[in-house]
PDB file of C-alpha atoms in Angstrom:
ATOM      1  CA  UNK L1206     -55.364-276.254 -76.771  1.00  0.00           C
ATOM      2  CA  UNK L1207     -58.877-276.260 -75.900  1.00  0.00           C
ATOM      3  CA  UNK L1208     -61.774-273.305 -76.459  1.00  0.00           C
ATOM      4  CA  UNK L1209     -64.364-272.263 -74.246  1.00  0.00           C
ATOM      5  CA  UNK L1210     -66.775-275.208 -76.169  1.00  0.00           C
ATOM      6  CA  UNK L1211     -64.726-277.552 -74.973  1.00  0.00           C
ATOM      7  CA  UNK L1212     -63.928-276.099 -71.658  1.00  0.00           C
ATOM      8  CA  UNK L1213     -67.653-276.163 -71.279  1.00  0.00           C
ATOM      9  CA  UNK L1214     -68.121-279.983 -72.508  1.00  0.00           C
ATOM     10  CA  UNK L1215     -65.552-280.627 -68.990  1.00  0.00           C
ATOM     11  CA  UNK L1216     -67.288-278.485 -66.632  1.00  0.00           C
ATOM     12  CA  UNK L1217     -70.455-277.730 -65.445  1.00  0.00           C
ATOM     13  CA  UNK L1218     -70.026-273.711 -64.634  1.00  0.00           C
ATOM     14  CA  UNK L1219     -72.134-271.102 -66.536  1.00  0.00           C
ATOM     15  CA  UNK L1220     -72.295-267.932 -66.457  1.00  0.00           C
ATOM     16  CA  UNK L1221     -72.103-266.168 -64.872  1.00  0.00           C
ATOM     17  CA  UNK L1222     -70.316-268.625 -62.315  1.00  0.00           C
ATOM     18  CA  UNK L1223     -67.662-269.852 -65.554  1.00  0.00           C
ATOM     19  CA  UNK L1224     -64.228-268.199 -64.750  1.00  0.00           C
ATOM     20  CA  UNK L1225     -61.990-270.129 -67.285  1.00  0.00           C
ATOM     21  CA  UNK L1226     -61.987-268.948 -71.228  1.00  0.00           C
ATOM     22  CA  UNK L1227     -59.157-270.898 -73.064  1.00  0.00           C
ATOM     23  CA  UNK L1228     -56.637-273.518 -72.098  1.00  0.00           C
ATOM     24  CA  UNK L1229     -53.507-273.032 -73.485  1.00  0.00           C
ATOM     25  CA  UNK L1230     -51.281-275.723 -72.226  1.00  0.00           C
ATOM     26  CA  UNK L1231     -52.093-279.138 -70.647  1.00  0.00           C
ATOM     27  CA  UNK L1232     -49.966-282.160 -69.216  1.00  0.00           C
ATOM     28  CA  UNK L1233     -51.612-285.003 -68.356  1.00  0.00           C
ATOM     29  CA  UNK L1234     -51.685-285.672 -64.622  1.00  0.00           C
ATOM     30  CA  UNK L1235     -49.274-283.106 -64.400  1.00  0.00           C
ATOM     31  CA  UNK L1236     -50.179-279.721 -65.157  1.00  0.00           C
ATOM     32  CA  UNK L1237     -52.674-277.401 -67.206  1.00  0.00           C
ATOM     33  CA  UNK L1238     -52.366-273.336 -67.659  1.00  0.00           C
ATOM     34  CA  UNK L1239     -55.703-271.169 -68.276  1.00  0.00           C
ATOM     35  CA  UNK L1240     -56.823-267.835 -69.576  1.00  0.00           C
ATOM     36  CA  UNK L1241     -59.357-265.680 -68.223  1.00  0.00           C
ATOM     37  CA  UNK L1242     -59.908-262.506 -69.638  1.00  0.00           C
ATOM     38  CA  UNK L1243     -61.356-259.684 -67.216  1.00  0.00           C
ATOM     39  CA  UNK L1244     -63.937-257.652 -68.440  1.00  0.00           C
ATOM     40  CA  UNK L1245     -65.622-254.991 -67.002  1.00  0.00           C
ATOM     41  CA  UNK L1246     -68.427-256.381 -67.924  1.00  0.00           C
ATOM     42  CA  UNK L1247     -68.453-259.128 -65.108  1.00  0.00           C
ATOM     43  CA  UNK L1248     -71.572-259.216 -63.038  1.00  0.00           C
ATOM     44  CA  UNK L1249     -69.201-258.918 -59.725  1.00  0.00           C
ATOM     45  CA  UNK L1250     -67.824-255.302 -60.929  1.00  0.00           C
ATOM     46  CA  UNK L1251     -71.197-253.476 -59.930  1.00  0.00           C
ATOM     47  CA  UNK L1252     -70.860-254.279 -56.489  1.00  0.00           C
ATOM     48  CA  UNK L1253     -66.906-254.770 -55.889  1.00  0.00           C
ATOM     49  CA  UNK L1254     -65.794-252.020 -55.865  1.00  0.00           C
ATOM     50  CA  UNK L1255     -68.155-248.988 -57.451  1.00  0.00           C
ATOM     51  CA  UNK L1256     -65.300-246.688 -58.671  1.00  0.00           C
ATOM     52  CA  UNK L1257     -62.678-248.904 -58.254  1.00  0.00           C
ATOM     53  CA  UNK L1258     -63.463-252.527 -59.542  1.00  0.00           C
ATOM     54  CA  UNK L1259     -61.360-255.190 -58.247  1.00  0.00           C
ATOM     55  CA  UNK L1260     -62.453-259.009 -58.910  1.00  0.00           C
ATOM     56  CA  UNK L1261     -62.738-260.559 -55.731  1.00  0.00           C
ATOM     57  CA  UNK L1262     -60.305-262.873 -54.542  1.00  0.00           C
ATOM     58  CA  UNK L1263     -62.669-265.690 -53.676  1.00  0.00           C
ATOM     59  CA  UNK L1264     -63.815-265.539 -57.872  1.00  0.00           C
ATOM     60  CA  UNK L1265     -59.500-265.458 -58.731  1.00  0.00           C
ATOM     61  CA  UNK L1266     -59.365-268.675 -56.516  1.00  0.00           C
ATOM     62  CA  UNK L1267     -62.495-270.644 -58.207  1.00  0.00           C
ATOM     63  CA  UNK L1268     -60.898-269.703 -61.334  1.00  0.00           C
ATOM     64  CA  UNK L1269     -57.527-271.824 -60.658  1.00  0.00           C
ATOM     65  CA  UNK L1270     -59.679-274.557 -59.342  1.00  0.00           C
ATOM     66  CA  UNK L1271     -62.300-274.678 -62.401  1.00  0.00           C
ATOM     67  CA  UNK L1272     -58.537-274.935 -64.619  1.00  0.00           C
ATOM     68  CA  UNK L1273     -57.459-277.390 -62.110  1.00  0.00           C
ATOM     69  CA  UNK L1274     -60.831-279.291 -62.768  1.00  0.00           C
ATOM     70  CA  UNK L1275     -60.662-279.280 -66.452  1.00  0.00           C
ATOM     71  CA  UNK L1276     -57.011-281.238 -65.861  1.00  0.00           C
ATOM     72  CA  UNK L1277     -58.834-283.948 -62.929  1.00  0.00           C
ATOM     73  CA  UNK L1278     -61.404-284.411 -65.716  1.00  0.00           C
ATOM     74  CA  UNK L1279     -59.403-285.828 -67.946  1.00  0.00           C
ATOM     75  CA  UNK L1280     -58.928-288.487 -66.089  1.00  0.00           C
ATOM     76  CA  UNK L1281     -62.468-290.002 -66.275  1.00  0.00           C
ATOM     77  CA  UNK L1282     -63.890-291.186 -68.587  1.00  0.00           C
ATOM     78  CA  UNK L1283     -67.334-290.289 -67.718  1.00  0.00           C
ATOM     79  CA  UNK L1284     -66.677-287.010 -65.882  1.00  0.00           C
ATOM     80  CA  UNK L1285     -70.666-286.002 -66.657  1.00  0.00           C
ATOM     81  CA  UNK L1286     -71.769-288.394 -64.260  1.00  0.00           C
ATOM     82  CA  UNK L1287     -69.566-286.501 -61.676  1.00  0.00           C
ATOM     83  CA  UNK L1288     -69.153-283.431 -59.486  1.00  0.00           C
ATOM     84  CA  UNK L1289     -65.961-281.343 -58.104  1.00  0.00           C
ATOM     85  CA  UNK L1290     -66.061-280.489 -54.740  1.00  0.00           C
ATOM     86  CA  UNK L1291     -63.593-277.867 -52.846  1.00  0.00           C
ATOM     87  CA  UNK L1292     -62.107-279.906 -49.822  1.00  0.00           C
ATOM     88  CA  UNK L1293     -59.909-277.574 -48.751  1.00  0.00           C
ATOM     89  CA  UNK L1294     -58.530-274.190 -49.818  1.00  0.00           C
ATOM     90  CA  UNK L1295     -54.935-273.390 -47.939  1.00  0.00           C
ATOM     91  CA  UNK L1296     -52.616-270.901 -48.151  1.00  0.00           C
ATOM     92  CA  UNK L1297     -53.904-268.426 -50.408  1.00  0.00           C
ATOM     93  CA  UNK L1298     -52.006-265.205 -50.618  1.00  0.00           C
ATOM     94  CA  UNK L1299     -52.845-262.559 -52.932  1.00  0.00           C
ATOM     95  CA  UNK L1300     -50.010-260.142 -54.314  1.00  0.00           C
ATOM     96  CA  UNK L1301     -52.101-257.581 -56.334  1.00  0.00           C
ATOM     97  CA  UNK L1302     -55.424-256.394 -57.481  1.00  0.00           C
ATOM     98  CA  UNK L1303     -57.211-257.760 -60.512  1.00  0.00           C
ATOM     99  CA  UNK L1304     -58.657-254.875 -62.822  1.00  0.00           C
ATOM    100  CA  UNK L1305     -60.939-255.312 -65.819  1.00  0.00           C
ATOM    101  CA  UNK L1306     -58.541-255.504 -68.636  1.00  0.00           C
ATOM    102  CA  UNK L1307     -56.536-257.894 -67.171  1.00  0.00           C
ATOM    103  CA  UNK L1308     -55.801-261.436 -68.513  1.00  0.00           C
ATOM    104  CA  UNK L1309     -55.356-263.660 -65.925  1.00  0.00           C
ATOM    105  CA  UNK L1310     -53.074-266.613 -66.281  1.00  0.00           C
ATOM    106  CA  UNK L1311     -54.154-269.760 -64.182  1.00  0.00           C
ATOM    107  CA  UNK L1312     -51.365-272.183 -63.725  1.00  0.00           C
ATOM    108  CA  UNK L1313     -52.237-275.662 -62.052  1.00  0.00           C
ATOM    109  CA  UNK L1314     -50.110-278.632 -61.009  1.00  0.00           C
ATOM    110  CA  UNK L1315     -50.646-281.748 -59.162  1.00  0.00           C
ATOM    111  CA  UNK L1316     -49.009-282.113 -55.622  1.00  0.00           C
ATOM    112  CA  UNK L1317     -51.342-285.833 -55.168  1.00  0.00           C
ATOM    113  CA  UNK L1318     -53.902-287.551 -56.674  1.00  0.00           C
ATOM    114  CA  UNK L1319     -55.680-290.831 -55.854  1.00  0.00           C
ATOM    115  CA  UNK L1320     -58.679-291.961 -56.716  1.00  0.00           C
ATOM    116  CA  UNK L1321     -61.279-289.499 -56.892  1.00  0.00           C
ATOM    117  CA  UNK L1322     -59.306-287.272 -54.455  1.00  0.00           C
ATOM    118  CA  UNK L1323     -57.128-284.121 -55.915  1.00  0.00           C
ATOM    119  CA  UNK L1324     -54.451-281.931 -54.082  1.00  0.00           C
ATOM    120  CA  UNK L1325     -53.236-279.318 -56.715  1.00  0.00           C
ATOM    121  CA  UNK L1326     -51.676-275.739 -56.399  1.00  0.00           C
ATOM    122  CA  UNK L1327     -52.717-272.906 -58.409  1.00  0.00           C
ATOM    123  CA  UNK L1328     -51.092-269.449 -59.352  1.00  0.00           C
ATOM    124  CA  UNK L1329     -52.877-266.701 -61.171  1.00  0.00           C
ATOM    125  CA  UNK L1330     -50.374-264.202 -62.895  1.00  0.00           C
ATOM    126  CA  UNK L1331     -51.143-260.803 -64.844  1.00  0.00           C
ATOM    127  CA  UNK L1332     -48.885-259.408 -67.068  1.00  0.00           C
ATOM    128  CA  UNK L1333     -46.332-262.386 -65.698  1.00  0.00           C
ATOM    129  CA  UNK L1334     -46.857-260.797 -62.151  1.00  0.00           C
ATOM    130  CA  UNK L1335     -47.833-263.212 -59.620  1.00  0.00           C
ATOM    131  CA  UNK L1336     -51.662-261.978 -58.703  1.00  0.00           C
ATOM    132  CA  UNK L1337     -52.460-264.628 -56.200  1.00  0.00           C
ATOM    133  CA  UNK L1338     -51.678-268.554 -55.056  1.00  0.00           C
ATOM    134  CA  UNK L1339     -53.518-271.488 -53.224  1.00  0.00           C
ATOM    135  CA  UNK L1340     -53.349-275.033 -52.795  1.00  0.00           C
ATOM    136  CA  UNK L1341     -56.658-276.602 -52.596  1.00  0.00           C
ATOM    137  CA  UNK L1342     -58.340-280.024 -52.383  1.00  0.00           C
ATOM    138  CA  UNK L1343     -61.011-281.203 -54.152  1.00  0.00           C
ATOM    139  CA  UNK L1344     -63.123-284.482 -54.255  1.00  0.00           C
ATOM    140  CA  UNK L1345     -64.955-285.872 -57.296  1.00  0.00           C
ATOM    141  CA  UNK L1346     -68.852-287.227 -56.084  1.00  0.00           C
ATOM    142  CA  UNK L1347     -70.978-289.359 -57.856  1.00  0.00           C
ATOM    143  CA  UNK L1348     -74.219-286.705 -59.284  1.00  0.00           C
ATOM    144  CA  UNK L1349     -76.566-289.026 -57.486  1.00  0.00           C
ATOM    145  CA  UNK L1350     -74.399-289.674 -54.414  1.00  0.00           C
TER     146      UNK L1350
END
């Protein structure tokens, strides 16, 4: 559905900061699902956990919200003259560790959305097992705001 080009044309993450690789499904206003593919290569490994890498939770959470960004930016027209900020992150629960070698599955839908004001939640599966969940809030602002 869309590449990491494109992904990167929709948001302004780099590396090493970038979490989402591929988009594989999208609904309009509805729903979006993303890949990320876990490498043990990723800057965070070296610190978390020497021996025993495990992303961090925090990075598996900004990964379902950059998807969940890539689906609020479709609705504007001229997203580059924008910003997504975290509101709120709520109920996050993680069910198991993510390992390099994983794929990570990102799967986003829209509880509410007005204006420039999103409320989505966001599962992250490996191997169709559910890693970790969230509902979050974010808020679209104006680059020179």
């Amino acid at each position: 559905m869309m590449d990491l080009k494109g992904i990167m044309e929709i948001l302004p993450h780099r590396y090493p900061m970038l979490l989402v690789d591929r988009i594989l499904e999208f609904e309009r206003s509805k729903s979006i699902v993303g890949l990320k593919n876990v490498t043990i290569n990723e800057h965070f490994f070296l610190g978390h956990f020497p021996g025993r890498p495990v992303m961090p939770g925090v990075l598996i959470v900004e990964a379902m919200a950059q998807t969940g960004g890539v689906l609020i930016a479709q609705e504007f027209e001229n997203i580059q003259d924008y910003v997504i900020f975290f509101m709120t992150i709520d109920n996050v629960k993680f069910r198991r560790p993510v390992v390099p070698g994983d794929q990570l599955r990102m799967e986003c839908e829209v509880i509410h959305f007005r204006r420039k004001v999103c409320r989505l939640k966001g599962q992250a599966f490996v191997d169709g097992q559910l890693a970790a969940s969230a509902e979050f809030s974010s808020m679209l602002v104006k680059k020179d705001e």
